Tab-separated table of C-alpha atoms and ligand atoms in Angstrom:
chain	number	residue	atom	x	y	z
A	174	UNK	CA	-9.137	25.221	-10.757
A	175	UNK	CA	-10.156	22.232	-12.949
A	176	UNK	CA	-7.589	21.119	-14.992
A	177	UNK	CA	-8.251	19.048	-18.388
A	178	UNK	CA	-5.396	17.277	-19.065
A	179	UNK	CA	-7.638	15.074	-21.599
A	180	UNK	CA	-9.094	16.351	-24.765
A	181	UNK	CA	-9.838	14.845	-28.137
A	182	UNK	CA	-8.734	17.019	-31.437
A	183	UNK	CA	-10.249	15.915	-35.026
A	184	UNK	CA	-8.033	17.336	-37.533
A	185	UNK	CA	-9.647	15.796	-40.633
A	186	UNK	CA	-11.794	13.385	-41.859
A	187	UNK	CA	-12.826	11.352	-45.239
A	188	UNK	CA	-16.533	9.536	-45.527
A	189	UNK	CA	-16.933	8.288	-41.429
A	190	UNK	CA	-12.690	8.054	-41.238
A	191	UNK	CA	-10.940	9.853	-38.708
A	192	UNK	CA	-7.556	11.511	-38.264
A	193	UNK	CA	-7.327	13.045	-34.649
A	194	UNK	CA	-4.793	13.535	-31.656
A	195	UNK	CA	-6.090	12.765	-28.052
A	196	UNK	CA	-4.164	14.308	-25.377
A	197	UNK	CA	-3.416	12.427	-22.147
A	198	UNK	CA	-1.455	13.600	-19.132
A	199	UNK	CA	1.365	10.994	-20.935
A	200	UNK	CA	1.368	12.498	-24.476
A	201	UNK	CA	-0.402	12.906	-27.571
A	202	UNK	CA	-1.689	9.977	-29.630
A	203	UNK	CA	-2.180	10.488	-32.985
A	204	UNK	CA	-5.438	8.480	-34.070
A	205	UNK	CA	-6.522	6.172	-35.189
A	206	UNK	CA	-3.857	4.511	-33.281
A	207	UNK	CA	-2.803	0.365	-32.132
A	208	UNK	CA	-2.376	-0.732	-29.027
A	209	UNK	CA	-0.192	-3.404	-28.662
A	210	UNK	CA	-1.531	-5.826	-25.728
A	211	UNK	CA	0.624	-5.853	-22.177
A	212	UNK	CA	-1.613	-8.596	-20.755
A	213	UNK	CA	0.671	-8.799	-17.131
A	214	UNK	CA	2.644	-5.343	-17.440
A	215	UNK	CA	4.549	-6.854	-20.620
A	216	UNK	CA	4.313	-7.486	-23.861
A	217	UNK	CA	5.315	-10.270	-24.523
A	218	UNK	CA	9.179	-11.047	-25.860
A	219	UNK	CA	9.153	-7.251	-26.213
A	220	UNK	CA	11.227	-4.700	-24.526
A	221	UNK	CA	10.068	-1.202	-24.056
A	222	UNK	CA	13.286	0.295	-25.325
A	223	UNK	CA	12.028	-1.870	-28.605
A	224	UNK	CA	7.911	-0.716	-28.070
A	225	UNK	CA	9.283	3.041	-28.423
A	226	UNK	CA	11.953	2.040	-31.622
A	227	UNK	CA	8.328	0.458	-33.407
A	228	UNK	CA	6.701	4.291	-32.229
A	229	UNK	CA	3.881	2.803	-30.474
A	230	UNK	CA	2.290	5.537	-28.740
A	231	UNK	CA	-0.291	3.338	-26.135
A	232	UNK	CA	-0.372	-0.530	-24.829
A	233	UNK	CA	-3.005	-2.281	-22.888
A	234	UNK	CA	-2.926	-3.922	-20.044
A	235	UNK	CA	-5.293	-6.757	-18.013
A	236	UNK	CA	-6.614	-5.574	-14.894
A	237	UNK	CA	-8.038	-9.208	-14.572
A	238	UNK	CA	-4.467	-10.370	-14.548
A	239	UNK	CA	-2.814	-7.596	-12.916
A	240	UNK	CA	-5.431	-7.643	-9.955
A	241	UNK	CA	-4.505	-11.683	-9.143
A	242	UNK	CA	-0.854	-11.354	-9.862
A	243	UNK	CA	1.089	-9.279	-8.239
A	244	UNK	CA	-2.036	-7.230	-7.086
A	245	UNK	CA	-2.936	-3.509	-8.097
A	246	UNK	CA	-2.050	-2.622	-4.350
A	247	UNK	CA	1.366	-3.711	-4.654
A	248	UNK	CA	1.937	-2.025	-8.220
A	249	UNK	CA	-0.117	0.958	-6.492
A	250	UNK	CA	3.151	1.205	-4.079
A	251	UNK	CA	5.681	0.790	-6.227
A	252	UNK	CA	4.821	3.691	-7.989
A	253	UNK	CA	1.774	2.552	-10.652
A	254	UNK	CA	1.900	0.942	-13.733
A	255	UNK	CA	3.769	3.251	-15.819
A	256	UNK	CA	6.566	3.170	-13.456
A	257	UNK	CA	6.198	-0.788	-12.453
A	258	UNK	CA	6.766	-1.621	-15.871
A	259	UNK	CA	8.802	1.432	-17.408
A	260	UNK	CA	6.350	3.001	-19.512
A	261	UNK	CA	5.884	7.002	-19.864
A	262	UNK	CA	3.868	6.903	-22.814
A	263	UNK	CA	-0.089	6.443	-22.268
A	264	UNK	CA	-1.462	3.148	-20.941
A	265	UNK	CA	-5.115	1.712	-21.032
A	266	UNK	CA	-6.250	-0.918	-18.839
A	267	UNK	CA	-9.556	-2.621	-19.596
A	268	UNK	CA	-11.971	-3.352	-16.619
A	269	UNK	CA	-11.310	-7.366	-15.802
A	270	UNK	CA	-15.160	-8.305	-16.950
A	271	UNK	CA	-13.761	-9.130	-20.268
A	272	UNK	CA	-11.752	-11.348	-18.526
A	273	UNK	CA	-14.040	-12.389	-16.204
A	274	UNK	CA	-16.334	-13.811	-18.350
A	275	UNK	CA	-13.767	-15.527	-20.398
A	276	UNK	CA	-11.106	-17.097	-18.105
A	277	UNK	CA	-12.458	-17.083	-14.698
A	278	UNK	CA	-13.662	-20.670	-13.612
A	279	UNK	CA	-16.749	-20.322	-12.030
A	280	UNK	CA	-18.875	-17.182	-11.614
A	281	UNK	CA	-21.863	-16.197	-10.611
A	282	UNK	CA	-23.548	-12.774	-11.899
A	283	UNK	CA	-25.704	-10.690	-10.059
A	284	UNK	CA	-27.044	-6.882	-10.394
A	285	UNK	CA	-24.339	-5.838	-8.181
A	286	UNK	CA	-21.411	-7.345	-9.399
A	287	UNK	CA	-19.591	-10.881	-10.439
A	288	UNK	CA	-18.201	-13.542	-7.985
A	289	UNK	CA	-15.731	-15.425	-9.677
A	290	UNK	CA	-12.741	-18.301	-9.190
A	291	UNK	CA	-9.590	-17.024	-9.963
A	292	UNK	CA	-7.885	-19.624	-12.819
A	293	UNK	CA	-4.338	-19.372	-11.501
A	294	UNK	CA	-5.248	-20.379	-7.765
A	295	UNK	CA	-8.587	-20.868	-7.482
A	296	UNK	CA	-9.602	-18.144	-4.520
A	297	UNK	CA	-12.745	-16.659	-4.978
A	298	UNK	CA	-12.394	-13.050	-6.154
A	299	UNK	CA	-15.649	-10.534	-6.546
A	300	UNK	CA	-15.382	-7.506	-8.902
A	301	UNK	CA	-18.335	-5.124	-8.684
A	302	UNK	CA	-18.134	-1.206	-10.740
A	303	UNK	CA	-16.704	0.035	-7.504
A	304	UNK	CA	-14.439	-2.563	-7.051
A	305	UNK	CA	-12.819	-2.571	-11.381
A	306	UNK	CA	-12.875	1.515	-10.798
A	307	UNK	CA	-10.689	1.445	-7.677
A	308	UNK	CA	-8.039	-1.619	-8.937
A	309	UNK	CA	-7.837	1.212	-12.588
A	310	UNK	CA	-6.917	4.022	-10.130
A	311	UNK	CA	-4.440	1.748	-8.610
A	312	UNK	CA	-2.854	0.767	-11.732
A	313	UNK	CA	-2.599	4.626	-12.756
A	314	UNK	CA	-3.439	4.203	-16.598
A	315	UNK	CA	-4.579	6.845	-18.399
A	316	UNK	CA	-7.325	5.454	-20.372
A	317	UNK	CA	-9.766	3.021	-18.152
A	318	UNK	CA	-12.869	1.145	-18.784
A	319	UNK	CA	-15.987	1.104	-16.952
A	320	UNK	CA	-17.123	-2.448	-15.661
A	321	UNK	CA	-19.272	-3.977	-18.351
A	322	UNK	CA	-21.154	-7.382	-19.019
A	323	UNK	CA	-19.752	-8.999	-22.377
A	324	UNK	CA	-22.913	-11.515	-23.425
A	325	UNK	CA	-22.650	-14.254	-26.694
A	326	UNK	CA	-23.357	-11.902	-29.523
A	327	UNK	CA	-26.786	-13.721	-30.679
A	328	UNK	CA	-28.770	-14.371	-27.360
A	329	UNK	CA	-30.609	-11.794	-27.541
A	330	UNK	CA	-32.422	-12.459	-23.766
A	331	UNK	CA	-29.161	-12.488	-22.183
A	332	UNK	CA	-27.909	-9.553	-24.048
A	333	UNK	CA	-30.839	-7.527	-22.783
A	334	UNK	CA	-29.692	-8.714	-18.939
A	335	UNK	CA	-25.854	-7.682	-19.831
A	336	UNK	CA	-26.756	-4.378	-21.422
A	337	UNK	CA	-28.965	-3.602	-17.914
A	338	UNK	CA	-25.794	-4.578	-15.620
A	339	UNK	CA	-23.621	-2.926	-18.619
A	340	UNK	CA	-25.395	0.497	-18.195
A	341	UNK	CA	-26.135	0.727	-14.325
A	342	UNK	CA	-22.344	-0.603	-13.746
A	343	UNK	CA	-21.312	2.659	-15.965
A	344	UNK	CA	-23.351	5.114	-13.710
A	345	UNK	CA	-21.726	3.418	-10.424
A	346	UNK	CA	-18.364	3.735	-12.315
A	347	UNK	CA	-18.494	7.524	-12.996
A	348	UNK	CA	-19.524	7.798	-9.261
A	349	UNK	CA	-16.756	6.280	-8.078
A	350	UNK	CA	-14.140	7.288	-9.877
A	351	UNK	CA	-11.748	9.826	-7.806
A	352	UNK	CA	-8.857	10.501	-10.015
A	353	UNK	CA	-9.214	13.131	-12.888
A	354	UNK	CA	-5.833	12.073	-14.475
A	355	UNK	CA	-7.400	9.277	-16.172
A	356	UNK	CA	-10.444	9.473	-18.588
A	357	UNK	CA	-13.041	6.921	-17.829
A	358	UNK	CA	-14.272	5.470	-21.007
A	359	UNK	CA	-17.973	4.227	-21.345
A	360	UNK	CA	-18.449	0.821	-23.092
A	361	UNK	CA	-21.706	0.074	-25.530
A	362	UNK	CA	-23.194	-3.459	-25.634
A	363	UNK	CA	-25.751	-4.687	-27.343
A	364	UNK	CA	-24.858	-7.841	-29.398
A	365	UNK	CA	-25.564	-7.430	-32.899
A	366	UNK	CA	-28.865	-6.125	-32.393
A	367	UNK	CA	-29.001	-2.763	-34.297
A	368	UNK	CA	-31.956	-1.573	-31.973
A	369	UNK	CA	-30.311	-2.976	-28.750
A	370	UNK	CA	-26.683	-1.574	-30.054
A	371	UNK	CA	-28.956	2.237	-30.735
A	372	UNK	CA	-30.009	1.791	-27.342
A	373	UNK	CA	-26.967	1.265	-25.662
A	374	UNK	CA	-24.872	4.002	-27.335
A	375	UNK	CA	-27.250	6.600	-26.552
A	376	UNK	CA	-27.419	5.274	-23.060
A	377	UNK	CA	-23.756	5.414	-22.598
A	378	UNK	CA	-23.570	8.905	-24.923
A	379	UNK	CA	-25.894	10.563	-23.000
A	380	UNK	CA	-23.459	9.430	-19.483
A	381	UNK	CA	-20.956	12.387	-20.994
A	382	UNK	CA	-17.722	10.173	-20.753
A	383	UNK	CA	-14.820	11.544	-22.190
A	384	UNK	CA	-14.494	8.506	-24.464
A	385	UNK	CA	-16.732	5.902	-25.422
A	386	UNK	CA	-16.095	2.148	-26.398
A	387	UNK	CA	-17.361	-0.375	-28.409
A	388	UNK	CA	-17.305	-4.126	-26.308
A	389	UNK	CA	-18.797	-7.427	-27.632
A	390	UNK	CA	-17.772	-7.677	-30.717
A	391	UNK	CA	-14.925	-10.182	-32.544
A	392	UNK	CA	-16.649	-12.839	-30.446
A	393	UNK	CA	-17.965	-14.550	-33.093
A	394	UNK	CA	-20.372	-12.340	-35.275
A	395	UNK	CA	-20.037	-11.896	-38.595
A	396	UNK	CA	-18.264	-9.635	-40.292
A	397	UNK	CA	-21.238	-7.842	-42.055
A	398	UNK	CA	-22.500	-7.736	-38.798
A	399	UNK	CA	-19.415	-6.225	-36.952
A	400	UNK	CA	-19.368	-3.199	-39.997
A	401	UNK	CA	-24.100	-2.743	-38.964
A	402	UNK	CA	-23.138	-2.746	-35.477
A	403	UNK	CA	-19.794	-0.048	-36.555
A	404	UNK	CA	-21.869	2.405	-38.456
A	405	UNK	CA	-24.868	2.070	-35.520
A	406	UNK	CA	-22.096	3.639	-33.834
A	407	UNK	CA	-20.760	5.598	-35.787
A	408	UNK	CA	-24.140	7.176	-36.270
A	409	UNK	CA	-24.917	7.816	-33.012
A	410	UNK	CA	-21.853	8.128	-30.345
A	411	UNK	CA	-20.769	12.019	-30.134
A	412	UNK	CA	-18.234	12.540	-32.872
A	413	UNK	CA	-16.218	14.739	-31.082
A	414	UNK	CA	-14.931	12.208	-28.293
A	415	UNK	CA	-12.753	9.185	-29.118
A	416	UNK	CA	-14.242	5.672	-29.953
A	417	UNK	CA	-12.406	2.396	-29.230
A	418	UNK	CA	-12.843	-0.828	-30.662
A	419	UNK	CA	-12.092	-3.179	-27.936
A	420	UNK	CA	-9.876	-6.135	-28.757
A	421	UNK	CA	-10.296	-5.917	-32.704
A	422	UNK	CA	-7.009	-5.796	-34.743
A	423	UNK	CA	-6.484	-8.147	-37.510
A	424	UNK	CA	-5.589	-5.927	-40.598
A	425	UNK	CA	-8.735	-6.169	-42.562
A	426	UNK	CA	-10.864	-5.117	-39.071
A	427	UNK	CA	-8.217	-2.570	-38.313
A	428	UNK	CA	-9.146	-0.942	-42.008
A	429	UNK	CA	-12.785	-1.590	-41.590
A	430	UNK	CA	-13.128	-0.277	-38.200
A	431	UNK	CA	-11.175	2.972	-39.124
A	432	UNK	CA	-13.572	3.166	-42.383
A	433	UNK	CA	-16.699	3.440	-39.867
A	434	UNK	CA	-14.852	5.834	-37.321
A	435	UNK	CA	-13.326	4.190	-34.513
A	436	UNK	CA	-9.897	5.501	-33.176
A	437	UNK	CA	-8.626	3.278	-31.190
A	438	UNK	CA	-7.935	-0.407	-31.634
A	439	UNK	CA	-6.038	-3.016	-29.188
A	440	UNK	CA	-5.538	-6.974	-30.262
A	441	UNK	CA	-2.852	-9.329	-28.971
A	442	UNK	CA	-2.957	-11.285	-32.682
A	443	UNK	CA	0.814	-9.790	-33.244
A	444	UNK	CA	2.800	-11.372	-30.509
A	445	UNK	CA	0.619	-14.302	-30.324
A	446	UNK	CA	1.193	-14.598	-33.812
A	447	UNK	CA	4.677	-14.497	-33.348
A	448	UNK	CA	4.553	-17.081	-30.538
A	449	UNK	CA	2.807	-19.392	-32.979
A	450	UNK	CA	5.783	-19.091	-35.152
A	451	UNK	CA	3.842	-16.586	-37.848
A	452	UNK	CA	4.446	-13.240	-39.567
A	453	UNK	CA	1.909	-10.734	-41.145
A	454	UNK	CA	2.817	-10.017	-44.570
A	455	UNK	CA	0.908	-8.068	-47.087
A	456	UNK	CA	1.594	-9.854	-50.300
A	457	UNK	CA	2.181	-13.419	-48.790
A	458	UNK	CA	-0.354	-13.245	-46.149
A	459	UNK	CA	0.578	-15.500	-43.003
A	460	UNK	CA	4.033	-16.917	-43.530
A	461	UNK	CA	4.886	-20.243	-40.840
A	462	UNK	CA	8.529	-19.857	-40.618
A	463	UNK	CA	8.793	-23.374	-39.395
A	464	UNK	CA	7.951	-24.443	-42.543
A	465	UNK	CA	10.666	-26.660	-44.236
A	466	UNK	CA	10.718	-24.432	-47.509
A	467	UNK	CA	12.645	-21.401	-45.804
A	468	UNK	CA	15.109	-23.503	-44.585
A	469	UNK	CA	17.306	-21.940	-47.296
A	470	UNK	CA	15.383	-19.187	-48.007
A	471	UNK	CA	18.022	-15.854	-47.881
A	472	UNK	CA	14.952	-13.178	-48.340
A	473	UNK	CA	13.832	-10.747	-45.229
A	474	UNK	CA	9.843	-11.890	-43.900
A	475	UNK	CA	8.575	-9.184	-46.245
A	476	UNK	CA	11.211	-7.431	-48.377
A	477	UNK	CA	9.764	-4.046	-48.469
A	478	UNK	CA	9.249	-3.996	-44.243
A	479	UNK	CA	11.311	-1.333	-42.561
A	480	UNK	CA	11.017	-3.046	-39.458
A	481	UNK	CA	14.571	-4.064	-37.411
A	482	UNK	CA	13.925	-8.078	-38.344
A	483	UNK	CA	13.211	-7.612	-41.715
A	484	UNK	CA	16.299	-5.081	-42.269
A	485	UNK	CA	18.987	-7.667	-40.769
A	486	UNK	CA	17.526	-11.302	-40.548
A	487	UNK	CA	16.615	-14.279	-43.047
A	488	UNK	CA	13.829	-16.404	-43.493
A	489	UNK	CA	16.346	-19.374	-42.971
A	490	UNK	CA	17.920	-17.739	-39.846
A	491	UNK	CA	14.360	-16.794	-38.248
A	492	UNK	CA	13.388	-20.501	-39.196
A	493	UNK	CA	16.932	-21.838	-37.367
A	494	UNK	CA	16.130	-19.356	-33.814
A	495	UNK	CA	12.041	-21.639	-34.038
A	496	UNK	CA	13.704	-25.139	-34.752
A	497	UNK	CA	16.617	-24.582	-32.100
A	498	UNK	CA	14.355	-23.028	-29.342
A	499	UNK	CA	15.714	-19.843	-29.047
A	500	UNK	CA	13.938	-17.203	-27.317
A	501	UNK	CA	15.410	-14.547	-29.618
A	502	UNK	CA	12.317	-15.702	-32.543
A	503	UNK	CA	9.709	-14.508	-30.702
A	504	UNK	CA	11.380	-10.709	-30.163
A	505	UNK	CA	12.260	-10.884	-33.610
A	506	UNK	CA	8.850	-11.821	-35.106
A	507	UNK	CA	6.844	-9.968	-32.476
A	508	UNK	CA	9.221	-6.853	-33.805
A	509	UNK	CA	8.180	-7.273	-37.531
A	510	UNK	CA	4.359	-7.978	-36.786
A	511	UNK	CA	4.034	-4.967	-34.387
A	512	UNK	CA	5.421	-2.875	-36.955
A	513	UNK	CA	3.370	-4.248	-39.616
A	514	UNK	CA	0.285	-3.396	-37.905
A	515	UNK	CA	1.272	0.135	-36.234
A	516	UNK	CA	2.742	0.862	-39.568
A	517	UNK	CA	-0.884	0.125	-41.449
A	518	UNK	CA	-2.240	2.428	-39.121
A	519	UNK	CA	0.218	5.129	-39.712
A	520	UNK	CA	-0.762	4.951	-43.118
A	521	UNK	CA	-4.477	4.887	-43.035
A	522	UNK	CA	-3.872	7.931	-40.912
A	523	UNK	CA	-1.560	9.604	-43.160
A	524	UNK	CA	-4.336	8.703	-46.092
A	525	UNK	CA	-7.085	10.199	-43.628
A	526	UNK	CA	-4.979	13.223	-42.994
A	527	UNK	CA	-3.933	14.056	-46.769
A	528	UNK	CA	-7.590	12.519	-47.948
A	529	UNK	CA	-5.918	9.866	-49.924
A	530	UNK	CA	-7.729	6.690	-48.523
A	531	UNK	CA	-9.242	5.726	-51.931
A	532	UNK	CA	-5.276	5.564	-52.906
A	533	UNK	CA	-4.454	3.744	-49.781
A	534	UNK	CA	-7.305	1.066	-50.231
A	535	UNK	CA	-6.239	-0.115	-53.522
A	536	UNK	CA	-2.761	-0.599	-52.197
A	537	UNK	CA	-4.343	-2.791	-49.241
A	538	UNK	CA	-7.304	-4.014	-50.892
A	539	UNK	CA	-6.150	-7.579	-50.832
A	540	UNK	CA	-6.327	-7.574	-47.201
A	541	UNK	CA	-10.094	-5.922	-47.478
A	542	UNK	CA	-10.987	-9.027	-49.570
A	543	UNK	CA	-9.866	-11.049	-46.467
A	544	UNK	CA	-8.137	-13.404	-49.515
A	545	UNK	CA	-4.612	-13.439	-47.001
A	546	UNK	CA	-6.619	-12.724	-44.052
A	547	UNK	CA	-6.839	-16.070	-42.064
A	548	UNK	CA	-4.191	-14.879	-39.567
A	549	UNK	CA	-6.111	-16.132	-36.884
A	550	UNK	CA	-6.449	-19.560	-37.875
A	551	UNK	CA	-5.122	-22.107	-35.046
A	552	UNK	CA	-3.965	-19.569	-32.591
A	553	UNK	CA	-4.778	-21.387	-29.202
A	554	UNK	CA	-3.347	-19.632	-26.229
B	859	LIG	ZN1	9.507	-6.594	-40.960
């Protein structure tokens, strides 16, 4: 008997926007849906006790990282991920090219694969489609990537190269996968070439993955040309199978993604915000706590967040934990940005759900007009 413990349920939708539920064999998420970023099995200052208090339903994890340190073999025996790191509600681990291409210190790309030098000890390390496929079904997530080739969004000559690994790497993916308790998810390149982008998606559509995603994009594009590239998509991956935005999440992408009919969305800019010292408001935009002028300041981050910091804590006391060194700011602001971003997407759900969104886009339409939006300014690690 085949069993299908993955399907993907639309239960409404306004213009290209999206309300669904995809099952997974560790629960239903409701969609569109954040993923807070696990980068080594953790994220970061975060318990899980407090990932489940904030309700969110799936985090992402590094199989670049995970595969170095401690190794997917060892995780493998101890159980998998979800047990290594105490986590029964769905996971998703990218494929390690992402990383690959990023971090790694010297590589070499070739139709079969990518030798690379690992940046924490420098051993050389090859990852081929086989090779990503087989450290995922180690790890035991439920959502995993297909090996991909992530190229500089305007070259278009090396895009065309990338998109030919990109595509061929997806075929030898699907082949080798040998789980079926984790979906496989197909990942579209293309640059921001709308004919390249076309291409691509019906390339990986036309593979018949359970989910498909959208990779190379928030490296540098603009964002008129991240919203072409969007409704390319949107346009012509199968609407009834999930689409994921990989590694896009500041508020105003989070919107404009889920206005051109993506579903799911990962981005580390919360914790690493908080690690910079930073919190995610709505009305203030990016608030540096260090900043001498809440030394006195009695008032919550953002007075009408329901999240644990902003309930019991001060700007002046937050500001006190960053200037004395305690470890106890980080949790704290990590706490209120999570929930300011999984909250956002509860709403734009909710809106999608009840076919409010107009409503819900004049409440956040300062964040659309990107006037609070430089959140990412000066984040460096
Ligand atoms: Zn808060």
């Amino acid at each position: 008997m085949t069993v299908q413990p993955f399907s993907f349920q639309l239960l409404n939708r306004q213009g290209r926007a999206r309300a669904g539920i995809f099952h997974t064999p560790h629960g239903d998420l409701p969609t569109p849906v954040f993923a807070p970023v696990g980068t080594q099995a953790s994220v970061k200052a975060i318990t899980p006790a407090q990932l489940i208090e904030l309700d969110a339903n799936l985090i992402l994890s590094n199989t670049y990282h995970l595969y170095l340190r401690p190794g997917d073999e060892l995780i493998a025996e101890l159980g998998g991920l979800h047990e290594f790191m105490h986590w029964q509600r769905p996971i998703l681990t990218d494929s390690g090219g992402f990383q690959v291409f990023s971090l790694a210190e010297k590589r070499s790309i070739d139709p079969d694969g990518v030798t690379f030098r690992s940046h924490i000890d420098g051993s050389i390390n090859r990852l081929t489609p086989e090779k990503a496929t087989q450290i995922q079904e180690h790890l035991g997530a439920d959502i995993i990537m297909a090996f991909d080739e992530c190229a500089p969004p305007y070259d278009r000559s090396q895009i065309e190269q990338a998109m030919e690994h990109t595509h061929s790497w997806a075929e030898r993916c699907l082949q080798s996968k040998s789980r079926n308790d984790q979906a496989l998810f197909g990942i579209v390149q293309g640059g921001i070439f709308p004919d390249l982008r076309e291409n691509s998606a019906r390339f990986i559509s036309d593979l018949n993955f359970p989910g498909n995603a959208i990779g190379g994009l928030s490296v540098g594009e603009t964002k008129a040309e991240m919203q072409t590239v969007l409704e390319i998509m949107d346009d012509v991956l199968p609407q009834e199978k999930p689409r994921y935005l990989m590694g896009v999440g500041t508020p105003e992408d989070l919107i404009n993604g889920v206005l051109r009919g993506v579903d799911i969305f990962d981005c580390v800019l919360p914790t690493r915000l908080a690690r910079h010292n930073a919190a995610m408001t709505w009305q203030g935009g990016r608030l540096n706590l260090v900043n001498s002028s809440f030394a006195k300041d009695p008032l919550p981050i953002d007075g009408d967040c329901q999240c644990y910091t902003c309930q019991h804590f001060s700007r002046a006391y937050l500001r006190h934990l960053i200037m004395a060194k305690e470890m106890l700011a980080a949790t704290l602001l990590s706490i209120h940005n999570l929930h300011a971003l999984i909250q956002l997407v509860r709403d734009i759900r909710q809106a999608i759900v009840d076919q409010t969104l107009d409503a819900f886009l004049l409440k956040y339409s300062q964040l659309i007009d990107t006037k609070n939006g430089d959140f990412t300014k000066d984040l460096i690690d």
